[in-house]
Structure formats: C-alpha cells, structure tokens
Short mmCIF file of C-alpha atoms in Angstrom, two decimals:
data_model
loop_
_atom_site.label_atom_id
_atom_site.label_comp_id
_atom_site.label_asym_id
_atom_site.label_seq_id
_atom_site.Cartn_x
_atom_site.Cartn_y
_atom_site.Cartn_z
CA MET A 1 91.78 35.39 92.78
CA GLY A 2 94.92 36.84 91.19
CA LYS A 3 95.10 40.52 90.37
CA ARG A 4 94.37 41.65 86.81
CA SER A 5 96.53 44.35 85.30
CA ILE A 6 95.18 47.38 83.48
CA ALA A 7 96.39 45.91 80.18
CA THR A 8 94.48 42.70 80.85
CA ARG A 9 91.30 44.56 81.77
CA TRP A 10 91.59 46.73 78.68
CA PHE A 11 92.17 43.68 76.47
CA VAL A 12 89.16 41.88 77.89
CA ASN A 13 86.80 44.84 78.19
CA SER A 14 87.74 46.84 75.09
CA PHE A 15 89.92 45.09 72.52
CA ALA A 16 88.15 41.73 72.79
CA VAL A 17 84.75 43.41 72.53
CA VAL A 18 85.78 45.38 69.43
CA ALA A 19 87.25 42.20 67.91
CA VAL A 20 84.02 40.28 68.47
CA ILE A 21 81.94 43.12 67.03
CA LEU A 22 84.15 43.29 63.90
CA ILE A 23 83.91 39.49 63.46
CA ILE A 24 80.15 39.67 63.75
CA VAL A 25 80.06 42.55 61.25
CA ASP A 26 82.21 40.59 58.79
CA VAL A 27 80.08 37.47 59.08
CA ALA A 28 76.87 39.50 58.77
CA LEU A 29 78.30 41.34 55.75
CA PHE A 30 79.15 38.02 54.09
CA PHE A 31 75.60 36.70 54.44
CA MET A 32 74.10 40.03 53.42
CA LEU A 33 76.26 40.20 50.29
CA ARG A 34 75.47 36.58 49.41
CA ALA A 35 71.75 37.16 49.86
CA TYR A 36 71.89 40.32 47.78
CA TYR A 37 73.95 38.84 44.91
CA TYR A 38 72.04 35.58 44.84
CA SER A 39 68.78 37.47 44.82
CA ALA A 40 69.99 39.59 41.93
CA VAL A 41 71.13 36.52 39.96
CA GLY A 42 67.81 34.74 40.67
CA ASN A 43 65.77 37.74 39.53
CA PHE A 44 67.85 38.04 36.36
CA LEU A 45 67.44 34.30 35.53
CA GLN A 46 63.75 34.45 36.24
CA SER A 47 63.42 37.52 33.99
CA GLU A 48 65.26 35.85 31.11
CA ALA A 49 63.29 32.63 31.52
CA GLY A 50 60.09 34.63 31.59
CA ILE A 51 61.02 36.37 28.34
CA VAL A 52 61.71 33.06 26.56
CA ALA A 53 58.55 31.52 28.00
CA GLY A 54 56.54 34.53 26.77
CA VAL A 55 57.93 34.18 23.28
CA LEU A 56 57.03 30.48 23.10
CA THR A 57 53.60 31.11 24.52
CA ARG A 58 52.90 33.70 21.85
CA TYR A 59 54.06 31.19 19.14
CA TYR A 60 51.54 28.69 20.35
CA GLU A 61 48.80 31.24 20.63
CA ASN A 62 49.39 32.64 17.11
CA ALA A 63 50.22 29.54 15.12
CA GLY A 64 48.68 26.79 17.17
CA SER A 65 51.97 24.92 16.98
CA VAL A 66 55.64 25.63 16.61
CA ASP A 67 58.19 23.88 14.44
CA PRO A 68 60.58 21.95 16.77
CA ASN A 69 63.47 22.93 14.52
CA GLU A 70 62.52 26.60 14.97
CA ILE A 71 62.51 26.15 18.76
CA ARG A 72 65.84 24.32 18.60
CA ARG A 73 67.37 27.10 16.54
CA SER A 74 66.02 29.79 18.93
CA ILE A 75 67.44 28.03 21.98
CA GLU A 76 70.79 27.19 20.43
CA GLU A 77 71.14 30.82 19.24
CA PHE A 78 70.34 32.23 22.69
CA ASP A 79 72.34 35.48 22.87
CA LYS A 80 73.36 35.12 26.56
CA LYS A 81 74.51 31.54 26.41
CA ASN A 82 78.04 32.58 27.35
CA LYS A 83 76.65 33.69 30.76
CA MET A 84 73.95 31.12 31.32
CA GLU A 85 72.43 28.02 29.80
CA LEU A 86 68.86 27.87 28.46
CA MET A 87 66.98 24.60 28.63
CA ALA A 88 63.62 23.50 27.32
CA ILE A 89 61.88 20.81 29.31
CA ASN A 90 59.36 18.54 27.59
CA THR A 91 56.15 17.18 28.95
CA ALA A 92 57.96 14.08 30.25
CA GLY A 93 59.99 16.27 32.61
CA GLN A 94 63.24 15.82 30.70
CA VAL A 95 65.58 18.38 29.19
CA ALA A 96 64.87 18.23 25.47
CA LEU A 97 66.89 21.15 24.22
CA THR A 98 69.81 23.23 25.58
CA SER A 99 71.57 26.37 24.35
CA SER A 100 74.92 24.57 24.69
CA GLY A 101 73.79 21.72 22.47
CA PHE A 102 74.53 19.10 25.15
CA SER A 103 71.54 17.50 26.80
CA PRO A 104 71.94 15.86 30.21
CA HIS A 105 71.21 12.22 30.84
CA GLY A 106 67.74 11.04 31.57
CA SER A 107 68.09 10.82 35.35
CA TYR A 108 69.20 14.48 35.60
CA ASP A 109 67.81 15.89 38.87
CA MET A 110 66.02 19.23 38.66
CA PRO A 111 64.63 20.34 42.10
CA ASP A 112 63.75 23.74 40.65
CA TYR A 113 61.52 22.11 38.02
CA ARG A 114 59.65 20.15 40.70
CA ALA A 115 59.29 23.32 42.77
CA ALA A 116 57.92 25.19 39.74
CA ARG A 117 55.36 22.49 39.06
CA GLU A 118 54.22 22.58 42.67
CA SER A 119 54.29 26.38 43.02
CA VAL A 120 51.23 28.50 42.34
CA SER A 121 53.39 31.11 40.58
CA GLY A 122 54.94 28.46 38.31
CA VAL A 123 58.50 29.52 39.24
CA GLY A 124 61.08 27.35 40.99
CA GLU A 125 64.62 28.10 42.12
CA TYR A 126 67.48 25.89 43.22
CA ILE A 127 71.09 26.45 44.31
CA GLY A 128 73.42 23.47 44.30
CA ARG A 129 76.49 21.84 42.83
CA GLY A 130 76.77 19.96 39.57
CA GLY A 131 78.76 16.87 38.71
CA SER A 132 81.99 18.92 38.53
CA SER A 133 81.27 20.38 41.99
CA GLU A 134 80.65 23.76 40.37
CA LYS A 135 78.10 25.82 42.24
CA TYR A 136 75.18 26.96 40.14
CA MET A 137 71.71 28.48 40.34
CA ALA A 138 68.76 27.17 38.29
CA VAL A 139 65.43 28.89 37.75
CA THR A 140 62.51 27.12 36.06
CA VAL A 141 59.42 28.87 34.69
CA THR A 142 56.51 26.66 33.59
CA LEU A 143 54.68 27.26 30.30
CA PRO A 144 50.89 27.50 30.10
CA SER A 145 49.30 24.15 29.16
CA THR A 146 48.74 24.28 25.41
CA GLN A 147 47.32 21.48 23.38
CA GLY A 148 49.85 19.92 21.08
CA SER A 149 52.84 21.47 22.83
CA ASP A 150 55.94 19.31 23.36
CA PHE A 151 57.38 21.62 26.04
CA ASN A 152 55.99 22.65 29.41
CA ALA A 153 58.88 24.59 31.09
CA ILE A 154 61.87 26.82 30.42
CA ARG A 155 64.92 26.47 32.64
CA MET A 156 67.83 28.90 33.11
CA VAL A 157 71.10 27.72 34.70
CA ALA A 158 74.00 30.03 35.62
CA SER A 159 77.26 29.38 37.44
CA LEU A 160 77.78 31.13 40.84
CA GLU A 161 81.56 30.76 40.91
CA GLN A 162 82.23 34.35 39.81
CA VAL A 163 79.51 35.68 42.11
CA ASP A 164 81.02 33.78 45.06
CA ALA A 165 84.47 35.02 44.11
CA GLN A 166 83.16 38.60 44.18
CA ILE A 167 81.51 38.02 47.54
CA TYR A 168 84.68 36.48 49.01
CA THR A 169 86.82 39.31 47.63
CA ILE A 170 84.65 41.97 49.28
CA THR A 171 84.42 39.98 52.52
CA LEU A 172 88.18 39.40 52.63
CA ALA A 173 88.81 43.09 51.94
CA VAL A 174 86.56 44.09 54.80
CA GLY A 175 88.13 41.38 56.95
CA GLY A 176 91.62 42.65 56.11
CA LEU A 177 90.53 46.18 56.97
CA SER A 178 89.10 44.88 60.25
CA ILE A 179 92.37 43.10 61.07
CA ALA A 180 94.34 46.25 60.24
CA THR A 181 91.98 48.24 62.49
CA LEU A 182 92.46 45.71 65.32
CA LEU A 183 96.23 45.80 64.97
CA LEU A 184 96.22 49.59 65.01
CA LEU A 185 93.89 49.57 68.01
CA LEU A 186 96.15 47.05 69.75
CA PHE A 187 99.27 49.09 69.06
CA LEU A 188 97.72 52.38 70.14
CA GLY A 189 96.05 50.79 73.15
CA LEU A 190 99.23 49.12 74.37
CA TYR A 191 101.17 52.34 73.85
CA PHE A 192 98.53 54.32 75.75
CA ILE A 193 98.31 51.77 78.53
CA GLN A 194 102.10 51.68 78.83
CA SER A 195 102.08 55.46 79.25
CA ILE A 196 99.72 54.94 82.21
CA VAL A 197 101.11 51.74 83.69
CA SER A 198 104.76 52.82 83.73
CA PRO A 199 104.17 55.93 85.91
CA LEU A 200 101.78 53.99 88.11
CA ARG A 201 104.42 51.33 88.66
CA GLN A 202 106.90 54.05 89.54
CA ILE A 203 104.38 55.54 91.97
CA GLY A 204 103.77 52.12 93.55
CA ASN A 205 107.52 51.39 93.89
CA THR A 206 108.14 54.87 95.23
CA ALA A 207 105.27 54.57 97.72
CA ARG A 208 106.74 51.29 98.97
CA ARG A 209 110.09 53.00 99.48
CA PHE A 210 108.31 55.79 101.33
CA ALA A 211 106.70 53.16 103.56
CA GLY A 212 110.19 51.93 104.34
CA GLY A 213 111.27 55.42 105.38
CA ASP A 214 113.22 56.39 102.25
CA PHE A 215 111.93 59.82 101.13
CA SER A 216 114.80 60.62 98.76
CA VAL A 217 113.41 58.82 95.70
CA ARG A 218 111.38 60.75 93.10
CA ILE A 219 109.21 59.80 90.11
CA ASN A 220 110.50 60.65 86.62
CA GLN A 221 108.26 63.31 85.16
CA THR A 222 106.23 62.21 82.14
CA LYS A 223 106.36 64.26 78.95
CA HIS A 224 102.57 64.50 78.77
CA GLU A 225 100.73 67.35 80.45
CA ASP A 226 97.79 65.18 81.55
CA GLU A 227 96.30 63.70 84.72
CA ILE A 228 99.15 61.18 85.03
CA GLY A 229 101.74 63.92 84.71
CA GLU A 230 99.87 66.00 87.28
CA LEU A 231 99.73 62.96 89.60
CA CYS A 232 103.49 62.48 89.27
CA ARG A 233 104.09 66.14 90.08
CA VAL A 234 101.76 66.02 93.07
CA PHE A 235 103.43 62.82 94.26
CA ASN A 236 106.87 64.41 94.00
CA ASP A 237 105.59 67.50 95.84
CA MET A 238 104.22 65.20 98.53
CA ALA A 239 107.63 63.50 98.70
CA ASP A 240 109.28 66.89 99.16
CA GLU A 241 106.89 67.66 101.98
CA LEU A 242 107.41 64.28 103.59
CA GLU A 243 111.16 64.61 103.36
CA SER A 244 110.99 68.11 104.78
CA SER A 245 108.64 66.96 107.56
CA GLU A 246 110.88 64.02 108.33
CA GLN A 247 113.90 66.31 108.52
CA MET A 248 112.03 68.77 110.73
CA LYS A 249 110.84 65.89 112.93
CA ASN A 250 114.42 64.69 113.34
CA ASP A 251 115.57 68.22 114.08
CA PHE A 252 112.70 68.60 116.52
CA ILE A 253 113.59 65.37 118.34
CA SER A 254 117.21 66.46 118.49
CA SER A 255 116.24 69.93 119.71
CA VAL A 256 113.74 68.70 122.29
CA SER A 257 116.21 66.13 123.53
CA HIS A 258 118.76 68.88 124.02
CA GLU A 259 116.18 71.17 125.62
CA LEU A 260 115.10 68.43 128.00
CA ARG A 261 118.63 67.35 128.80
CA THR A 262 119.79 70.84 129.84
CA PRO A 263 117.19 71.51 132.59
CA LEU A 264 117.27 67.89 133.74
CA THR A 265 121.02 68.07 134.09
CA ALA A 266 120.73 71.33 136.02
CA ILE A 267 118.04 69.91 138.29
CA LYS A 268 120.04 66.77 138.95
CA GLY A 269 123.29 68.69 139.55
CA TRP A 270 121.80 71.22 141.96
CA SER A 271 119.84 68.54 143.79
CA GLU A 272 123.07 66.61 144.44
CA THR A 273 124.85 69.84 145.44
CA VAL A 274 122.11 70.81 147.91
CA LEU A 275 122.18 67.35 149.46
CA GLU A 276 125.98 67.30 149.80
CA LEU A 277 126.72 70.81 150.99
CA GLN A 278 123.77 71.44 153.32
CA ASP A 279 124.54 75.16 153.01
CA GLY A 280 121.72 77.69 153.40
CA ASP A 281 122.78 80.07 150.62
CA THR A 282 123.65 77.24 148.28
CA THR A 283 120.36 75.53 149.03
CA GLU A 284 118.37 78.68 148.30
CA LYS A 285 120.23 79.31 145.05
CA GLY A 286 119.90 75.67 144.00
CA MET A 287 116.16 75.59 144.74
CA ARG A 288 115.67 78.71 142.63
CA VAL A 289 117.46 77.02 139.74
CA ILE A 290 115.46 73.85 140.21
CA ILE A 291 112.18 75.74 140.28
CA ALA A 292 113.13 77.79 137.20
CA GLU A 293 114.20 74.74 135.23
CA THR A 294 111.13 72.83 136.36
CA GLU A 295 108.92 75.69 135.14
CA ARG A 296 110.82 75.61 131.87
CA LEU A 297 110.19 71.87 131.51
CA THR A 298 106.54 72.33 132.43
CA GLY A 299 106.15 75.06 129.84
CA MET A 300 107.75 72.92 127.16
CA VAL A 301 105.55 69.94 127.98
CA GLU A 302 102.43 72.13 128.03
CA GLU A 303 103.46 73.56 124.66
CA LEU A 304 103.78 70.05 123.22
CA LEU A 305 100.44 68.99 124.71
CA ASP A 306 98.71 72.08 123.32
CA PHE A 307 100.09 71.40 119.88
CA SER A 308 98.97 67.76 120.09
CA ARG A 309 95.46 68.82 121.11
CA ILE A 310 95.27 71.36 118.29
CA GLN A 311 96.38 68.78 115.69
CA SER A 312 93.85 66.23 116.95
CA GLY A 313 91.03 68.79 117.10
CA ARG A 314 90.60 68.36 120.87
CA PHE A 315 91.38 71.93 121.91
CA PRO A 316 88.25 73.69 123.19
CA LEU A 317 88.32 77.43 123.73
CA GLN A 318 86.53 79.19 126.55
CA MET A 319 85.19 82.09 124.50
CA THR A 320 84.25 85.21 126.48
CA ASN A 321 84.27 88.96 125.94
CA ILE A 322 87.83 89.89 127.02
CA ASP A 323 89.92 93.07 127.17
CA ILE A 324 92.81 92.25 124.85
CA ILE A 325 94.80 95.30 126.01
CA ALA A 326 94.77 93.97 129.59
CA GLU A 327 96.00 90.54 128.39
CA LEU A 328 98.79 92.15 126.36
CA THR A 329 99.82 94.31 129.29
CA ASP A 330 100.02 91.28 131.61
CA ALA A 331 102.22 89.44 129.07
CA VAL A 332 104.53 92.47 128.79
CA MET A 333 104.87 92.70 132.57
CA VAL A 334 105.89 89.03 132.71
CA TYR A 335 108.88 89.69 130.40
CA THR A 336 109.89 93.15 131.60
CA GLU A 337 112.39 91.92 134.18
CA ARG A 338 113.79 89.26 131.88
CA ALA A 339 114.31 91.80 129.08
CA ASN A 340 116.26 93.99 131.52
CA ARG A 341 118.45 91.01 132.47
CA GLU A 342 119.12 90.29 128.77
CA GLY A 343 120.06 93.93 128.18
CA ILE A 344 117.08 94.48 125.86
CA SER A 345 114.84 97.50 126.02
CA LEU A 346 111.16 96.51 126.10
CA ASN A 347 109.12 99.45 124.74
CA TYR A 348 105.40 99.39 125.29
CA GLU A 349 102.96 102.22 125.83
CA LYS A 350 99.66 100.91 127.11
CA PRO A 351 96.63 102.32 125.19
CA VAL A 352 94.26 104.37 127.30
CA ALA A 353 91.04 102.73 126.07
CA SER A 354 90.18 99.09 126.51
CA VAL A 355 89.57 96.98 123.43
CA TYR A 356 87.31 93.94 123.60
CA ILE A 357 87.31 90.79 121.51
CA MET A 358 85.60 87.43 121.74
CA GLY A 359 88.26 84.96 122.82
CA ASP A 360 89.92 82.70 125.36
CA SER A 361 91.97 84.95 127.68
CA ASN A 362 94.49 82.25 128.64
CA ARG A 363 95.15 81.29 125.00
CA ILE A 364 95.44 84.88 123.85
CA ARG A 365 97.91 85.60 126.65
CA GLN A 366 99.80 82.43 125.62
CA VAL A 367 100.13 83.82 122.08
CA PHE A 368 101.54 87.10 123.37
CA ILE A 369 103.95 85.30 125.73
CA ASN A 370 105.24 83.00 122.96
CA ILE A 371 105.90 85.87 120.55
CA ILE A 372 107.43 88.26 123.13
CA ASP A 373 109.60 85.35 124.37
CA ASN A 374 110.82 84.76 120.78
CA ALA A 375 111.48 88.49 120.31
CA ILE A 376 113.69 88.60 123.39
CA LYS A 377 115.30 85.25 122.64
CA TYR A 378 116.33 86.21 119.11
CA GLY A 379 117.07 89.86 119.95
CA ARG A 380 120.60 91.22 120.30
CA LYS A 381 122.03 92.54 123.55
CA GLY A 382 121.54 96.28 123.71
CA GLY A 383 118.69 96.00 121.23
CA SER A 384 115.01 96.65 121.70
CA VAL A 385 111.58 95.06 121.43
CA THR A 386 108.74 97.42 120.56
CA ILE A 387 105.09 96.56 121.08
CA TYR A 388 102.24 98.72 119.77
CA THR A 389 98.61 98.40 118.76
CA ASP A 390 96.45 99.77 115.96
CA THR A 391 92.68 99.65 116.45
CA GLY A 392 90.37 100.02 113.44
CA GLU A 393 86.61 99.86 113.07
CA LYS A 394 86.46 96.08 112.85
CA PHE A 395 89.93 94.76 113.74
CA ILE A 396 92.79 95.34 116.15
CA THR A 397 96.39 94.69 115.13
CA ILE A 398 99.11 94.08 117.74
CA THR A 399 102.67 94.39 116.43
CA ILE A 400 105.67 92.95 118.26
CA GLU A 401 108.85 94.09 116.63
CA ASP A 402 112.51 93.41 117.40
CA ASN A 403 115.82 94.38 115.82
CA GLY A 404 117.49 91.02 116.33
CA CYS A 405 118.99 88.48 113.92
CA GLY A 406 115.93 88.34 111.64
CA ILE A 407 114.87 85.50 109.36
CA SER A 408 116.24 84.64 105.94
CA LYS A 409 113.93 84.76 102.89
CA SER A 410 114.24 81.00 102.39
CA ASP A 411 113.17 80.26 105.98
CA LEU A 412 110.46 82.89 106.24
CA PRO A 413 107.70 80.77 104.57
CA LYS A 414 108.51 77.86 106.94
CA VAL A 415 108.66 79.56 110.34
CA LYS A 416 104.99 78.86 111.08
CA THR A 417 105.45 75.19 110.19
CA LYS A 418 105.48 72.71 113.03
CA PHE A 419 108.91 71.61 114.32
CA PHE A 420 110.76 74.17 112.19
CA LYS A 421 113.57 76.15 113.75
CA ALA A 422 115.38 78.82 111.73
CA ASN A 423 118.12 79.15 114.35
CA HIS A 424 119.23 75.94 116.05
CA THR A 425 121.56 77.78 118.42
CA LYS A 426 118.60 79.15 120.41
CA ARG A 427 116.67 77.13 122.92
CA GLY A 428 113.08 76.10 122.25
CA SER A 429 111.06 73.26 120.76
CA GLY A 430 110.28 75.00 117.44
CA ILE A 431 106.53 74.72 117.78
CA GLY A 432 105.73 77.86 119.78
CA LEU A 433 105.04 79.95 116.68
CA ALA A 434 103.07 77.11 115.06
CA VAL A 435 100.88 76.89 118.19
CA SER A 436 100.43 80.68 118.22
CA ASN A 437 99.43 80.68 114.56
CA GLU A 438 96.84 77.95 115.19
CA LEU A 439 95.43 79.79 118.22
CA VAL A 440 95.10 83.06 116.31
CA ALA A 441 93.35 81.23 113.46
CA MET A 442 90.94 79.63 115.96
CA HIS A 443 90.06 83.19 117.05
CA MET A 444 89.29 84.03 113.39
CA GLY A 445 92.39 86.19 113.20
CA ARG A 446 95.61 86.26 111.19
CA LEU A 447 99.29 86.11 112.15
CA ASP A 448 101.67 87.77 109.67
CA ILE A 449 105.48 87.83 109.81
CA GLU A 450 107.74 90.42 108.23
CA SER A 451 111.46 89.98 108.59
CA GLU A 452 114.76 91.07 107.11
CA PHE A 453 117.78 88.86 107.78
CA GLY A 454 120.17 90.65 110.13
CA GLU A 455 117.73 93.54 110.63
CA GLY A 456 114.95 92.17 112.79
CA THR A 457 111.44 90.73 112.71
CA ALA A 458 107.93 92.16 113.07
CA ILE A 459 105.01 89.88 113.93
CA LYS A 460 101.50 91.29 113.44
CA ILE A 461 98.51 89.71 115.14
CA THR A 462 95.19 90.82 113.65
CA LEU A 463 92.01 89.90 115.55
CA PRO A 464 88.36 90.87 114.92
CA LEU A 465 86.71 93.09 117.49
CA ALA A 466 83.85 91.74 119.57
CA GLU A 467 81.04 93.06 117.34
CA ARG A 468 82.74 91.94 114.15
CA ASN A 469 83.45 88.55 115.70
CA ALA A 470 79.76 88.17 116.50
CA GLU A 471 78.87 89.09 112.88
CA VAL A 472 81.26 86.43 111.55
CA LEU A 473 79.79 83.79 113.88
CA ASN A 474 76.25 84.71 112.79
CA GLU A 475 77.27 84.46 109.10
CA GLN A 476 78.79 81.02 109.73
CA LEU A 477 75.67 79.83 111.57
CA THR A 478 73.49 81.14 108.72
CA ILE A 479 75.57 79.26 106.13
CA MET A 480 75.43 76.05 108.18
#
C-alpha cells in the first residue's frame, strides 16, 4: 500500500467529510423548504376554497336555490383570480365555471377532485403539471349534498412556478455559501498543511543527511512560535550536539591514536635496543621505560573500559563505609614524587580526624588520582597544587586547586563532556574528567569546576557523609 501524505489524509478525513455534510444540509434544506412552502400554499388554497364553499352552502340553505347567473358572476369576479383560479364543479364531475372564463375540455383530469370525493374530510389535493408543463397545485373542497344544486365541489388551482423559483433561489444561495465555505476551508487547510508539511520535509531530508554523516545542514526556522517551530529548534540543537559530538569523537580518536602510538613506539624501540645491546644498564633502563609505558597503556585502556561500562549501565559499585581522608592521602602519596620531578609543589595537610562516607574505595581513589593527575599535567613548572578539605554537618568537600594554564570560559561548560579536551598539547584521552564526574554522581555527590584562563583551576568534589548518605538511600527506597 502506498503512503498517504498529510494533505491526502486531511482531504479525505476532514474536507471530504465537511463537503458531504454541507451537501446533505443543502439537499435537506431544499426538501424542507419545498415541504414548508407547498404546505403553506395548500393551506391557503384550502382556506379560500372553504370560504367559497361556505358562501354557496349558505345560499342554498337560505334560498333553497341559487341563480346560476349569480354564481357565475361571483366566480368570475373572484378577487384573487390574478393569483389563483377558482372553479365550480357540477354534479357530473366537470368544471362548469371558472374565474378566468375559460372552461377546460370534458376529459380534463382532476385527481384532487377524485381524492376529495373519496376522502372523509371532503378535501383533496394534487400537485402536477398542466398542458403547458407549468407546475401547479389544485385543492378541491366538496359541497354538502343539497337537493336541486347543480354544483357539488369548489376547486382552487394555483401555479407553483414562483414558489419553486423562491425555493431554488434560497437553495442556490445556501449552496453558493456552502461552496464559498468549502473553498475557504480548502485554502486555509492547504495553507495550514503546507506550514506543517514543509518543515517536516526539511526535517526528513535533514535526518537523511545526518544518517549519511553530514551534520552541517540545518533546518530553516519557521516564523511561527508553535510546536513545529519548537521541533525545528530542537532538531537544530540536536544537530549542533551531533556535530559537536562527531568533532569530539574525531578529536578523541586522533588523541587516543597519538597516545597509543607514543608508548607503543617507546616499548618497541626499547625492546629492540635491549635485544641488540645486551647491556645491563641499558636493559634495566629500557625495562623501566617499558614497564612505565605499559602501565600507561593499561591505565588508558582501563579508563576507556570504565567509561564504556558507565555509559552502558554495567558499572556496579562495592559500597562500604570508607574513610575518605585515607583514600585522598593515598592518592596524594602516589603523585608526590611525580610532582617533585615536574617541579610542582604538592601542598596537602592531612586532617587529623577521619571522615567516613558510603562508597567504593577503589572508585573514589580513582577520582582523586584522575583530578590530581590533571592538576599536575596542566600545571606550570615551579607552580603548585593545593589540596584541602572542608567537612560540614552533612557533606565533605575536597578541593584540588592548581595555578596552571586554566580553562577558557567557552570551554568550561564542556570539560566534563566525554571526549572533550581543552588542551590538545597535553597527553590523555579526554575522558578522565567525564569518568570522574560520573563516579561522583553515582556516589550521590557533585563535581564543580572553577577556572580562570591563565590563572588556574579549582575542582571541588562534594560527597554526602555516611549518615546523610543513608538518609538519602532511605528516602529513595521510600519513594520507590
């Protein structure tokens, strides 16, 4: 089955239905008008015939007989003969007198007269066409049987041409109004549908280009502030995100390729050197380099695997009551020697009291290591990295601050985004901070970054204390 466009569905489901309804209304109006007007004409003819019949009946009752010349004069002088024709029917069932002065031939058919004779009420009505094809209505009222009377019925005949003309005029006027309504509905409907279909076609064409890998195209914004305009804006925002993600992915692939190439090159070079020289000092130095670069590769791979597990939701935490000060101290000790080699002063004064949180000790230590590693990596030689804690009633905040190159205002909102690197001259995959942010969030904490370009960066890790963490878990379980 072929697809049906929105315009087709609207035409079938809306316009066609309205058109059928208007046609039905016009046809019903025609029959209602005809029934109303014909009924009014019939009642008027019957009333006039009844009046004449009443007059003749009273003549017979008062005088016993009526002069035929008097009856002829009364009929011929009928005051409404310009609107209708009055006929007197004799006992033989023939028209004896008419208000026009012209009597029809003997075989003149009068169905209304027969109906009046057969009816209990003595009234008969007929609508038909005469010899000139003119449509007329005839009403016959029978007279009471009176001895010596030459007439037994009065018949009124009126033309329906003007009545039909009036009915057709009203019907055509309503029909014309219906057609104008349909044309207006068609115009407005097509205009409205076009305002929907055009952006949707753009969205479809743009989506197909996105599927082909082209994220540069955008949808022209509509001038209407409605759902379609909002959809276009959202689609363009999505395109911006996709383009940005694609760029970051390409940068990430380039960065990871470089990061992998450097240690692999070092490992390969030193392996060949150790094999060729067979020198004890050289072998020892080469093995140290190989081990260091292997550890670097292992860390990078683990970082990538952790991020993949987090994104897929397959990253379980081993939650226990841990001393976060002890984990922070261990992480600082790991980087103390490296900071000295880089010429950076690592300032940390261990708090006297232990502070406990509910968390995974390995993952919390990983967060600290990632952030301290970044602080040393982006620090300047001769600079410093300062680490301090602030313990409140419900939360503990660990701040790791450096006075290195800092982050620009345009890059600051993106630094926690996966694959983003503000400084491509420094080694790293660009996902360490994204992993750290996810890990802190999984511990119901918050990672905030404050930075001034050229002045340094301060990263604050806020985590709930053990009791507060338990309260949050209980509240979540209660809600669930």
